[in-house]
């Protein structure tokens, strides 16, 4: 009996510790564990705030869904008769809310905003090197503004959330904020970022004061057009762009001399070049962090590509012949088959094909190139001054034009230089320069030229099936969870 | 409960044996009998007076006074006359003398504290006779080993030896011998002068007196109020069983066992009475010898003594928070007192694929695809000369390249025996199976030792130790669009497997966009799982009827993960090396009180206190761009990229359990129980929850008014109600944590490098509580004509509320999901199990069991949500919309797609033109009639949950031959055949069409075809009802013939040989390889039924030999 008593004793009193049923959180990072209380923690949080933009098949811009949602523009189309129904819906203005390509940018932007909110809520109490903290805080404000800029341009009215770092149930019943309010927040955040950020990017995949200035210029330019039509912003856009153009050494940002050197080839890699005002960088070491928007997505099926996106026929035909066109497009297969005989009968974007036949690319995805700052400046300057012969605006355009022709960038050349420029002409030049690059659709929308361009479609291209709209529908996941967001 | 028979042995033998036992126990259990007194015998003086007490009481008193321990065998003192003791400062020796008289007893003293008594030194001197004989099975004629033989009115008894022989001494030449054996009818034989009694025992089909293991106790089957099914080795011994699922499948009503993967050691799903939980695990709880939370894969089926499947709440509620999915109780074998038993079994098997896809040969493929490119207006892929060459020389047969004839072997050795004090069972098993896909194989090593020891009349101990090592190579998971079999139907037959130098062709220039299927098959995905489980404890009879059991269990698991992918296509070989270590501790303390009051009230009370703790540690290292791919996962430092992760988690449960079993006059039965579980996963008031149950039974056949209904042997009505739970959320569900993994949070600030990051994870919900399942059950048991036919019928209705639903959160809130207690799922159904002794003669016997289950499964509510999409992504790369959907009013697994109406036919030009199409193009239902087929036209097009299960098992015995015929059927469900879809569409993972069905495509002269023609206006959608097929099937799951070798073939050697076939014949409309297998990409039951390169079950022939020494 005494033995038994001993065993019972052991059972009840040795094993039964008081905290037996307490959850062990000792290995978990939580808000209570002070994760964001110093520079190291903030740096980790910053990586986590950028991450959603590059989570290849999870969220963000790292797969061809980015091209898909911009297919309303005339520079992009997709396969007519394959498994690309989700792409076609965007090209044909008949977008279902359950379209699997629709949520990538939306989800990536808001997850990044959540991470930014978290840093913004914590950085002031963090300990450590003040300059480092200012840089990180600046990047958080930058990311919040930048992501809302994508949201407001693609979806218009949307939830404007500045506190999502902690989930509360009332988030599920918020309403959309007016476009003008979202822009106001974007300008406020980006201006804050401009103040906080350092002059030079700490790493190729991060941002600096110059990046904020470039974005402010582009945001002002966009606000000057539809739907806000605040034309007074042209002047602000021009001045912000100029601050960057005139201070190449300060910010380390400028034009590359050769258009071909913007894109990695099989032999040479130009990642991190000075034209990258803002470029997403990718690890590429695993399937979940590679740039899959480039590579196989942009290659023809004949070369094991995925045929996700390529050029519309009219756009290609009107594209001025020359060096830039040659760099931009793949027009034949290795065996010499011309694009007219490709399965899809369209030319492909060679510049986006990546250096190797792969989708898991560790190559830059430049979202903002210095060339856009120059062209933004030119357009904004001309619109602000009303002077189509403004010398500084013309020089800004001409650098791009000369490079496109394969000529020295800073040497005036009468054979290509423009002597006057209208807004339409500059925007068209942007179309060629940024063919396939997250620019054309936004220009067409803010200048309300979508229908005009659609009218020039080749009859053999995919035609609109629905009413042409400038904004995307909200993904079904959003309205299902929060009916207040339904129109 | 019957008394155990005891051997009568010479005293010296017994003492040494006892001491050996003590030492063994001391060693094994780390348990020392504490020394109570060092007094020498003669120094201890006793004073006491006892009047007319039993010897047992006298010994108890002496023990109390002296601290000595008296060891004796029950039967030596039971039945002896009462004694009186009058001691006045006298020694123990004198006390013993007073009790027995000088000549009648011998004793010895050990360590000055043990007094071992023996009454009969030489039994033959006593008056009595010796009776011997042989006991055999009335059906098979085989000797029965371990039959209990008791002389009625005494506790004298023996058991039969390995040859069925017994030899018993009884004190009288008249009286009755009782022969009993579990699973057989008990016989009473009046000996009256006989000295030889040979007997054939008839199997007791209904086994009403059989003891059934229930949670934390046992109960007579006749006293059951719940719905419990029992399986014993006899039910399947003629079949080549190497995995437990083969035992469970099709044999029990209400239990759905699906081999979702046909790989050896592959995945399977076991559902008892349907699936309750949307996100939670719906696997039943496995309890092995009282150890909660076992893993079926680590149990060697040969070690199983019995399996009990608990289905209704009256049975499962005792397992509270983990009982909601039903419980499978496994009892492993123990040694049997008597002769040593050594058994050896070996089996060899070969397996082949059930069927293959009918793909085109190279010449036909090239011709057809040129026709396609012509129709699509692009240039031809092949020249006429190439086609002629393919026709002459053939091409690649990809299915043949990745498939093979699998072989298997299994060796099983077990050794058991025991005596009064110690029983042992030792078993070793080695299984080595090659799958039908190249480079897929499975090895299992297992070693079990079960020990039972009786320390004294009150105290017994047991220890069960099991070690298992499972080596899985390419047998985990179950296929997806990147599986070898998917690749084999996608790669063009015109593409060579290897180049001239023997290197695998890295890419298919013509059709598939994925890696070479042979390369995929040759990649290694290895899991080496080691599991060590030890559980046991002590059982102490405090007083008659009151018993205390203390059990401990420890389970240590260690899994090593090794992956290698050649990635020839991207030229980026990668490897992964991981480790998962888990330790699981359990302590269970059970107090049981059982008493029969006034001969009519049988009452059993059970109280349990139980604690469990599970700690898991994981780490993982992953390398991309290996410098030396040949090193594989064994040396990964030389790589372009490296990433690692580590993870630890801990969870615990504490439980209090109470139960009462009451039976009045053996006919009115009541079981009531309550369990209170506390879990570390929940917070505050939600930490604990209570799970009550009640079960009632009425054995109508025992009523006097039934006395005249002679054909009815048993009629019992059962009813039960109860609540069970599920805590099926991962740890940290109540807390918001940051994710730190590179997949979730790392960022590249410089191409090709990573910076680790933290990112806000899924929000915690501190209001989480248990998911609760409330179940009602009504059952009827009928046995007629000497139980020649027995029928069990059950109706059940389950309502699962507060579902632990992983609700997706909108992207704007930060995305992810939050666990909530939302919604309701109902399951209800009927179950029938009919067992019949169809033929029962001396030489020919036919026993048959037919069981059927009918299930209705319905999601009643999803909280405020109208629907929730589930995206298992079977069709990764083929589809971009979630393939499954949950919606109230439908079942748990619904396919989401467009409805295919066939092709547009001639005469429908106008209608087709509205969609920009022409006759011969795919015609889909345009739900909103907007002239466009897009995601708005998706609808629920089918369900993956079978409505009906059938099993029909037959054992036909003729003399020494036993034939088993076992059919299984599942009907009323759909399957999505993505494998076929990819092969016939030619627009997804396969860019060209490979399936022969295309030869029958629509044309103006083949108007009846539903296969679209080649057209640039066609709109192929794989996620459509075109590829949704009826999955119903009827399968001859087993056909086997066993031959029992003539008895005592060579000098005490017995045995049998068998040959059997598994999955010999299948009746199904499903066009894929196997209607049973499906790809398991997603989690939970809401994601099932899609077949994209799923590993099919195979047709297996097995030859086996069993030898018993």
XYZ file of C-alpha atoms in Angstrom, chain A residues 16-415:
400
model
C 0.723 18.407 -11.918
C 2.463 21.709 -12.033
C 0.270 24.722 -11.585
C 0.998 26.059 -15.070
C 0.463 22.738 -16.789
C -2.283 24.171 -18.992
C -0.608 27.486 -19.745
C 0.301 28.016 -23.377
C 4.045 28.180 -23.849
C 4.820 31.277 -25.899
C 8.492 31.370 -25.095
C 9.558 30.766 -28.688
C 7.046 33.022 -30.363
C 7.504 36.591 -31.504
C 4.556 38.607 -30.247
C 3.782 42.273 -29.712
C 4.301 41.727 -26.005
C 7.769 40.311 -26.624
C 8.942 43.730 -27.742
C 9.670 42.697 -31.286
C 9.850 46.245 -32.638
C 11.631 47.956 -29.803
C 15.030 48.391 -31.437
C 16.721 48.828 -34.797
C 17.190 45.110 -35.346
C 13.515 44.462 -34.721
C 12.481 47.356 -36.931
C 14.734 46.100 -39.717
C 13.087 42.695 -39.509
C 9.687 44.331 -39.533
C 10.735 46.354 -42.559
C 11.747 43.213 -44.441
C 8.343 41.844 -43.479
C 6.680 44.989 -44.800
C 8.383 44.708 -48.201
C 7.922 40.952 -48.370
C 4.230 40.893 -49.415
C 5.151 42.707 -52.627
C 7.444 39.865 -53.633
C 5.713 36.722 -52.329
C 5.677 35.196 -55.799
C 2.542 33.072 -55.744
C 1.173 34.501 -52.517
C 0.730 38.187 -53.072
C 2.218 41.266 -54.648
C 3.733 42.040 -57.989
C 6.052 39.091 -58.547
C 3.979 37.165 -61.054
C 2.218 37.932 -64.302
C -0.971 38.911 -62.488
C 0.604 42.359 -62.439
C 0.539 42.371 -66.234
C -2.919 40.780 -66.180
C -4.632 43.545 -64.238
C -3.062 46.151 -66.538
C -4.214 44.457 -69.734
C -6.815 47.123 -70.371
C -3.904 49.046 -71.883
C -2.945 48.573 -75.521
C 0.539 47.257 -74.760
C -0.549 43.933 -73.287
C -2.720 41.045 -74.322
C -2.847 37.305 -73.773
C -3.459 33.954 -75.410
C -6.763 33.779 -77.247
C -7.396 30.067 -77.001
C -5.620 28.582 -74.084
C -5.963 28.371 -70.338
C -5.645 32.134 -69.961
C -9.274 32.941 -69.246
C -8.281 34.824 -66.127
C -5.966 37.062 -68.178
C -8.477 37.524 -70.970
C -11.088 38.887 -68.601
C -8.937 41.955 -67.967
C -8.127 42.470 -71.637
C -11.810 42.210 -72.496
C -13.234 44.312 -69.642
C -15.330 41.500 -68.273
C -13.780 40.818 -64.903
C -15.322 38.417 -62.444
C -14.768 39.198 -58.800
C -13.537 35.627 -58.277
C -10.815 36.014 -60.894
C -7.727 34.449 -59.358
C -5.424 37.115 -60.808
C -7.344 39.961 -59.226
C -6.241 39.797 -55.569
C -2.429 39.604 -55.894
C -1.683 43.322 -56.033
C -4.527 44.164 -53.666
C -3.484 41.652 -51.023
C 0.197 42.440 -51.361
C -0.426 46.168 -50.996
C -2.589 45.831 -47.906
C -0.318 43.297 -46.224
C 2.576 45.677 -46.840
C 0.454 48.521 -45.447
C -0.165 46.451 -42.335
C 3.562 45.973 -41.860
C 4.143 49.670 -42.450
C 1.453 50.598 -39.966
C 3.213 48.441 -37.435
C 6.513 50.229 -37.898
C 4.871 53.653 -37.894
C 3.143 52.801 -34.615
C 6.363 51.663 -32.962
C 9.388 53.455 -34.340
C 9.180 56.483 -32.102
C 9.710 54.371 -29.002
C 12.426 52.216 -30.506
C 15.978 52.436 -29.262
C 19.107 52.617 -31.347
C 20.810 54.652 -34.027
C 18.528 57.552 -34.870
C 19.519 57.782 -38.520
C 18.769 54.098 -39.010
C 15.402 54.477 -37.313
C 14.555 57.521 -39.439
C 15.443 55.614 -42.600
C 13.266 52.648 -41.581
C 10.371 54.886 -40.580
C 10.735 56.730 -43.865
C 10.508 53.456 -45.759
C 7.393 52.518 -43.817
C 5.726 55.799 -44.760
C 6.958 55.315 -48.320
C 5.508 51.827 -48.539
C 2.178 52.889 -47.114
C 1.880 55.715 -49.605
C 3.183 53.646 -52.493
C 0.771 50.799 -51.853
C -2.218 53.094 -51.498
C -1.156 54.679 -54.777
C -1.538 51.304 -56.523
C -4.843 50.711 -54.750
C -6.382 54.085 -55.546
C -5.339 53.985 -59.176
C -6.655 50.468 -59.763
C -9.711 50.381 -57.537
C -10.556 54.014 -56.757
C -12.413 54.128 -53.490
C -11.048 51.632 -50.999
C -10.673 51.078 -47.272
C -8.135 53.512 -45.847
C -6.641 51.747 -42.868
C -3.805 53.195 -40.866
C -4.047 50.961 -37.779
C -4.290 47.407 -39.102
C -1.227 46.231 -37.229
C -3.648 44.883 -34.654
C -6.712 43.137 -35.961
C -9.996 44.248 -34.507
C -13.422 43.028 -35.483
C -14.592 46.464 -36.555
C -12.146 46.296 -39.450
C -14.583 43.860 -41.032
C -17.290 46.506 -41.309
C -15.367 49.553 -42.540
C -16.537 51.466 -45.589
C -14.563 52.683 -48.562
C -12.857 56.024 -48.294
C -13.277 58.668 -51.010
C -10.508 58.846 -53.581
C -9.603 62.360 -52.565
C -9.046 61.264 -48.964
C -6.803 58.426 -50.052
C -4.706 60.768 -52.163
C -4.448 63.193 -49.265
C -3.081 60.418 -47.095
C -0.697 59.317 -49.844
C 0.696 62.830 -50.229
C 1.024 63.215 -46.458
C 2.814 59.894 -46.064
C 5.074 60.320 -49.052
C 6.037 63.811 -47.917
C 6.834 62.416 -44.496
C 8.896 59.704 -46.152
C 10.741 62.276 -48.218
C 11.694 64.026 -45.008
C 12.746 60.935 -43.088
C 14.583 58.952 -45.747
C 18.295 59.154 -46.310
C 19.743 60.365 -49.565
C 21.121 57.062 -50.761
C 19.373 53.697 -50.891
C 20.798 51.413 -48.194
C 20.391 48.494 -50.593
C 19.271 48.133 -54.217
C 15.889 46.836 -53.127
C 15.197 49.660 -50.680
C 14.333 53.318 -51.182
C 15.798 56.752 -50.534
C 14.768 60.366 -50.484
C 15.097 60.421 -54.257
C 12.622 57.594 -54.574
C 10.103 59.527 -52.527
C 10.588 62.598 -54.715
C 10.087 60.525 -57.864
C 6.919 59.038 -56.468
C 5.625 62.410 -55.341
C 6.130 63.682 -58.869
C 4.213 60.769 -60.315
C 1.456 61.040 -57.711
C 1.006 64.749 -58.370
C 0.935 64.071 -62.097
C -1.744 61.442 -61.596
C -3.783 63.735 -59.345
C -3.729 66.333 -62.083
C -5.656 63.940 -64.295
C -8.818 61.889 -63.937
C -10.597 61.481 -61.569
C -9.386 64.351 -59.331
C -8.354 66.619 -62.218
C -6.378 68.841 -59.854
C -4.379 70.462 -62.623
C -2.536 72.677 -60.205
C -0.578 69.573 -59.307
C 1.293 69.622 -62.623
C 3.560 72.302 -61.242
C 4.180 70.312 -58.073
C 4.924 67.234 -60.143
C 7.407 69.108 -62.261
C 9.215 70.603 -59.313
C 9.509 67.285 -57.482
C 10.827 65.580 -60.597
C 13.266 68.376 -61.116
C 14.630 68.064 -57.590
C 15.630 64.548 -58.442
C 16.834 65.163 -62.005
C 19.053 67.981 -60.852
C 20.641 66.046 -58.000
C 21.819 62.832 -59.584
C 24.931 62.704 -57.422
C 23.034 63.335 -54.191
C 20.569 60.526 -54.641
C 22.623 58.222 -56.818
C 19.822 58.029 -59.360
C 20.127 58.781 -63.036
C 19.621 57.529 -66.567
C 21.617 54.633 -67.904
C 23.316 55.306 -71.210
C 22.152 52.211 -73.026
C 18.550 51.053 -73.123
C 19.698 47.435 -73.371
C 21.586 47.772 -70.116
C 18.337 48.105 -68.211
C 17.592 44.433 -68.711
C 19.636 41.453 -67.615
C 20.863 39.261 -70.413
C 22.184 35.733 -70.291
C 25.705 37.092 -69.982
C 25.369 40.378 -68.154
C 23.413 41.563 -65.184
C 22.598 45.240 -64.703
C 20.553 44.844 -61.554
C 20.875 47.679 -59.112
C 21.724 50.164 -61.842
C 21.288 53.836 -61.144
C 18.114 54.061 -63.207
C 16.292 51.874 -60.705
C 14.486 54.498 -58.654
C 12.469 51.738 -57.052
C 12.970 48.104 -57.954
C 11.739 45.009 -56.192
C 14.545 42.568 -55.610
C 14.083 38.822 -55.418
C 15.866 35.974 -53.797
C 15.048 33.378 -56.436
C 16.467 30.630 -54.248
C 13.076 29.079 -53.793
C 9.719 28.977 -55.468
C 8.160 31.488 -53.136
C 10.465 34.404 -53.700
C 11.327 34.699 -57.359
C 10.410 37.225 -59.994
C 7.939 35.157 -61.976
C 6.431 38.155 -63.740
C 9.512 37.943 -65.891
C 10.921 34.809 -67.441
C 8.682 32.040 -68.700
C 5.536 34.163 -68.296
C 6.860 36.411 -71.050
C 8.144 33.646 -73.305
C 6.315 31.910 -76.127
C 4.989 28.395 -75.706
C 7.283 27.258 -78.479
C 10.154 27.952 -76.081
C 8.470 26.348 -73.094
C 7.060 29.686 -72.113
C 3.702 30.211 -70.535
C 2.255 32.670 -73.110
C 0.903 34.763 -70.236
C 1.322 38.163 -71.871
C 2.700 39.759 -75.007
C 2.061 42.756 -77.203
C -1.093 43.677 -79.015
C -0.653 43.843 -82.793
C -1.482 47.509 -83.293
C 0.804 48.550 -80.484
C 3.687 46.611 -81.980
C 3.039 47.841 -85.489
C 2.937 51.475 -84.396
C 6.017 51.122 -82.207
C 8.739 53.170 -83.905
C 11.389 51.014 -85.512
C 14.825 51.221 -84.030
C 17.168 50.141 -81.296
C 14.617 50.304 -78.473
C 12.123 48.236 -80.403
C 14.739 45.598 -81.084
C 15.620 45.422 -77.397
C 11.993 45.420 -76.343
C 10.559 42.641 -78.490
C 11.149 39.061 -79.426
C 9.940 38.801 -82.982
C 11.223 35.391 -83.983
C 12.042 31.973 -82.600
C 15.541 30.609 -82.526
C 14.830 28.729 -85.727
C 13.834 31.965 -87.432
C 10.076 31.467 -87.274
C 8.620 35.013 -87.408
C 6.089 36.142 -84.807
C 3.311 36.031 -87.340
C 3.736 32.253 -87.279
C 3.953 31.884 -83.529
C 1.115 29.894 -82.021
C -0.189 33.146 -80.568
C 0.746 35.261 -83.605
C 2.067 38.091 -81.447
C 5.542 39.443 -80.604
C 6.788 38.906 -77.053
C 8.480 41.216 -74.584
C 12.101 40.196 -74.837
C 13.185 42.701 -72.202
C 11.008 40.944 -69.620
C 12.043 37.406 -70.492
C 14.816 37.233 -67.934
C 18.296 35.919 -68.490
C 17.361 32.230 -68.546
C 14.484 29.941 -69.334
C 13.098 29.963 -65.860
C 10.360 31.533 -63.826
C 12.212 31.559 -60.555
C 14.286 34.645 -61.329
C 16.485 36.593 -58.977
C 16.351 39.712 -61.132
C 15.191 43.235 -60.455
C 11.661 44.250 -61.209
C 11.979 48.016 -61.704
C 8.681 49.636 -60.782
C 9.955 53.161 -61.162
C 12.750 53.970 -63.587
C 14.534 57.301 -63.869
C 13.219 57.567 -67.440
C 9.731 57.914 -66.015
C 10.879 60.781 -63.820
C 12.249 62.536 -66.906
C 9.074 62.002 -68.882
C 6.918 62.962 -65.914
C 8.930 66.122 -65.630
C 8.535 66.875 -69.322
C 4.801 66.355 -69.299
C 4.202 68.173 -66.033
C 6.424 71.053 -67.013
C 4.657 71.529 -70.335
C 1.253 71.282 -68.697
C 2.231 73.613 -65.894
C 3.776 76.220 -68.146
C 1.631 75.720 -71.195
C 4.824 75.964 -73.206
C 5.257 73.041 -75.622
C 8.791 74.184 -76.367
C 10.030 74.387 -72.793
C 13.719 73.701 -73.159
C 14.166 71.691 -69.982
C 11.114 69.589 -70.781
C 12.357 68.957 -74.289
C 15.804 68.001 -73.073
C 14.204 65.548 -70.642
C 12.298 63.903 -73.482
C 15.227 64.025 -75.849
C 17.510 62.089 -73.514
C 14.994 59.272 -73.672
C 14.522 59.609 -77.404
C 18.256 59.587 -78.116
C 18.796 56.541 -75.979
C 15.923 54.818 -77.721
C 17.685 55.340 -81.002
C 20.918 53.984 -79.587
C 22.527 57.418 -79.651
C 24.609 59.142 -76.941
C 22.158 60.266 -74.341
C 23.399 63.757 -73.645
C 24.455 64.729 -77.164
C 21.794 66.664 -79.035
C 21.036 64.964 -82.296
C 18.910 66.707 -84.841
C 17.882 63.429 -86.451
